[in-house]
XYZ file of C-alpha atoms in Angstrom:
211
model
C 0.005 0.017 -0.082
C 1.420 3.397 -0.959
C 1.506 6.550 1.220
C -1.686 8.006 -0.331
C -3.639 4.837 0.367
C -2.381 4.865 4.013
C -3.572 8.448 4.479
C -6.935 7.710 2.965
C -7.462 4.590 5.134
C -6.526 6.675 8.177
C -9.394 9.172 7.430
C -12.918 8.506 8.501
C -14.470 8.846 5.100
C -18.123 8.464 4.155
C -17.502 4.959 2.935
C -15.566 4.005 6.176
C -18.475 5.239 8.267
C -21.038 3.320 6.240
C -19.095 0.064 6.297
C -18.539 0.259 10.046
C -22.191 1.052 10.771
C -23.420 -1.858 8.739
C -20.892 -4.229 10.245
C -22.397 -3.337 13.615
C -25.889 -4.038 12.285
C -24.751 -7.396 10.757
C -23.224 -8.484 14.019
C -26.533 -7.588 15.737
C -28.448 -9.665 13.152
C -26.105 -12.620 13.700
C -27.082 -12.460 17.405
C -30.799 -11.803 16.702
C -31.782 -14.897 18.745
C -31.296 -12.677 21.784
C -32.917 -9.508 20.520
C -34.562 -7.892 17.542
C -32.853 -5.315 15.292
C -33.493 -1.906 16.862
C -34.848 0.794 14.653
C -32.732 3.680 15.777
C -29.202 2.251 15.041
C -30.754 0.858 11.724
C -32.132 4.181 10.622
C -28.993 5.995 11.705
C -26.809 3.624 9.569
C -29.170 4.094 6.661
C -28.853 7.926 6.966
C -25.151 7.617 6.292
C -25.819 6.018 2.932
C -27.621 9.199 1.740
C -24.317 10.826 0.901
C -23.653 8.121 -1.785
C -26.799 9.070 -3.688
C -25.895 12.705 -3.497
C -22.423 11.952 -4.914
C -23.955 10.079 -7.870
C -25.590 13.369 -8.979
C -28.785 13.996 -10.880
C -28.855 10.490 -12.477
C -29.711 9.094 -9.134
C -31.826 12.019 -7.850
C -34.897 9.786 -8.004
C -33.200 7.409 -5.516
C -31.951 10.174 -3.323
C -35.354 11.839 -3.015
C -37.047 8.475 -2.479
C -34.545 7.184 -0.066
C -33.814 10.153 2.094
C -37.424 10.863 2.813
C -38.082 7.292 3.756
C -35.035 7.135 6.019
C -36.208 10.304 7.672
C -39.579 8.675 8.340
C -37.866 5.767 9.979
C -35.724 8.014 12.185
C -38.876 9.698 13.383
C -40.578 6.370 13.904
C -37.621 5.181 16.054
C -38.629 7.835 18.636
C -41.849 5.753 19.206
C -41.038 2.232 18.163
C -38.017 0.191 19.377
C -37.533 -2.435 16.643
C -38.203 -3.088 12.960
C -40.612 -5.807 14.061
C -42.679 -3.321 16.017
C -43.428 -1.141 12.982
C -44.262 -4.121 10.837
C -46.541 -5.643 13.415
C -48.443 -2.294 13.711
C -48.982 -2.063 10.006
C -50.014 -5.712 9.776
C -52.584 -5.135 12.523
C -53.845 -1.986 10.792
C -53.707 -3.431 7.250
C -51.350 -0.673 6.011
C -48.214 -2.550 5.158
C -48.378 -1.398 1.500
C -50.133 1.878 2.080
C -48.087 4.909 0.814
C -46.460 6.656 3.798
C -46.677 3.694 6.118
C -43.508 2.804 8.017
C -43.585 -0.796 6.633
C -43.754 0.590 3.028
C -40.935 3.019 3.721
C -38.763 0.302 5.230
C -39.325 -1.626 2.055
C -38.117 1.256 -0.071
C -35.091 1.891 2.193
C -34.241 -1.824 1.820
C -34.209 -1.395 -1.861
C -31.980 1.566 -1.655
C -29.491 -0.415 0.480
C -29.586 -3.218 -2.110
C -29.098 -0.830 -4.967
C -25.894 0.447 -3.429
C -24.751 -3.166 -2.723
C -25.303 -4.078 -6.415
C -23.491 -0.884 -7.534
C -20.531 -1.741 -5.388
C -20.451 -5.250 -6.669
C -20.320 -4.035 -10.224
C -17.778 -1.350 -9.393
C -15.276 -3.731 -7.990
C -15.924 -6.838 -10.142
C -15.354 -5.300 -13.620
C -12.354 -3.015 -13.449
C -12.700 -1.505 -16.899
C -16.441 -0.832 -16.871
C -17.690 2.784 -16.505
C -19.712 4.028 -13.565
C -22.592 4.469 -15.947
C -22.442 0.718 -16.908
C -22.098 -0.374 -13.241
C -25.033 1.836 -12.137
C -27.237 0.734 -15.118
C -26.694 -2.931 -14.359
C -27.376 -2.294 -10.486
C -30.525 -0.380 -11.320
C -31.716 -3.064 -13.795
C -31.238 -5.802 -11.131
C -32.746 -4.093 -8.142
C -35.098 -1.269 -8.930
C -36.225 -1.481 -12.587
C -38.634 -4.433 -11.877
C -40.686 -2.204 -9.576
C -40.697 1.033 -11.632
C -42.944 2.057 -14.454
C -41.769 2.375 -18.045
C -41.647 6.201 -17.720
C -39.508 6.054 -14.609
C -37.179 3.488 -16.091
C -36.772 5.518 -19.293
C -35.950 8.657 -17.318
C -33.445 6.855 -15.067
C -31.564 5.233 -17.970
C -31.422 8.564 -19.807
C -30.004 10.203 -16.683
C -27.276 7.590 -16.301
C -25.300 9.662 -19.003
C -24.934 12.404 -16.402
C -23.194 10.190 -13.855
C -19.699 11.196 -12.877
C -16.716 9.076 -13.847
C -15.308 6.531 -11.424
C -12.432 8.884 -10.756
C -14.750 11.793 -10.003
C -16.734 9.626 -7.642
C -13.657 8.535 -5.761
C -12.541 12.084 -5.445
C -15.950 13.132 -3.955
C -15.688 10.305 -1.459
C -12.039 11.132 -0.565
C -10.939 7.600 -1.588
C -8.333 5.961 -3.819
C -9.568 2.995 -5.933
C -7.764 0.593 -3.496
C -9.222 2.159 -0.353
C -12.663 2.514 -1.792
C -12.888 -1.199 -2.934
C -11.866 -2.461 0.518
C -14.734 -0.453 2.109
C -17.111 -1.363 -0.638
C -16.435 -5.078 0.082
C -16.993 -4.468 3.743
C -20.344 -2.937 3.034
C -21.368 -5.661 0.638
C -20.483 -8.346 3.227
C -22.364 -6.460 5.991
C -25.393 -5.416 4.134
C -26.364 -8.758 2.750
C -27.384 -10.285 6.135
C -29.180 -7.070 7.081
C -31.153 -7.087 3.764
C -31.959 -10.764 4.220
C -33.132 -10.109 7.798
C -35.571 -7.428 6.567
C -36.878 -9.711 3.857
C -37.586 -12.445 6.392
C -39.531 -10.063 8.525
C -41.972 -9.606 5.670
C -41.927 -13.241 4.513
C -42.562 -14.530 8.125
C -45.706 -12.425 8.094
C -46.894 -13.803 4.760
C -46.059 -10.571 2.977
C -44.685 -11.027 -0.561
C -41.727 -9.024 -1.838
C -42.982 -8.342 -5.285
C -43.723 -4.592 -4.762
């Protein structure tokens, strides 16, 4: 590792903060036999991800607007409800799981945002010569496109041409390619069990995931 990479790794960058926060959540999920995942640390960790959508610019403005507002709702909900299970159980009881604005619907959208970043990171580090536009297009196609209308999909794909280059993104995040890939792998590894935990909350209550 050269001196520049050492300096980058020593700095608490946005990617470092995100990776660390989700590693804490993943450890909690691994020990969920003793307690349920608490809503406040979850929503706080999700808030850190907002900076990534901002760095991607106008092409991902749809995701930023959708994601940030939903995370804010969960942050507010955490002042009343202790765990993710609590908000799901309330909406199941009231028949409002899929109702726009409900905590359960917002949790579902936040989960998709986390998965979109995971897929983007996977593309970023697995294909060294692909552009950020190619990586983002593939990630969007895998995670979000199946749930969007034709009009939304068309607008998103058109906006991909406004994405920054990989180098510009790394500069915004205060990372080198080497330091960024390490932290992206940490996020990927930590986010997968968290995303799976959320999916199981819905499935265990006979709620499908096709929305």
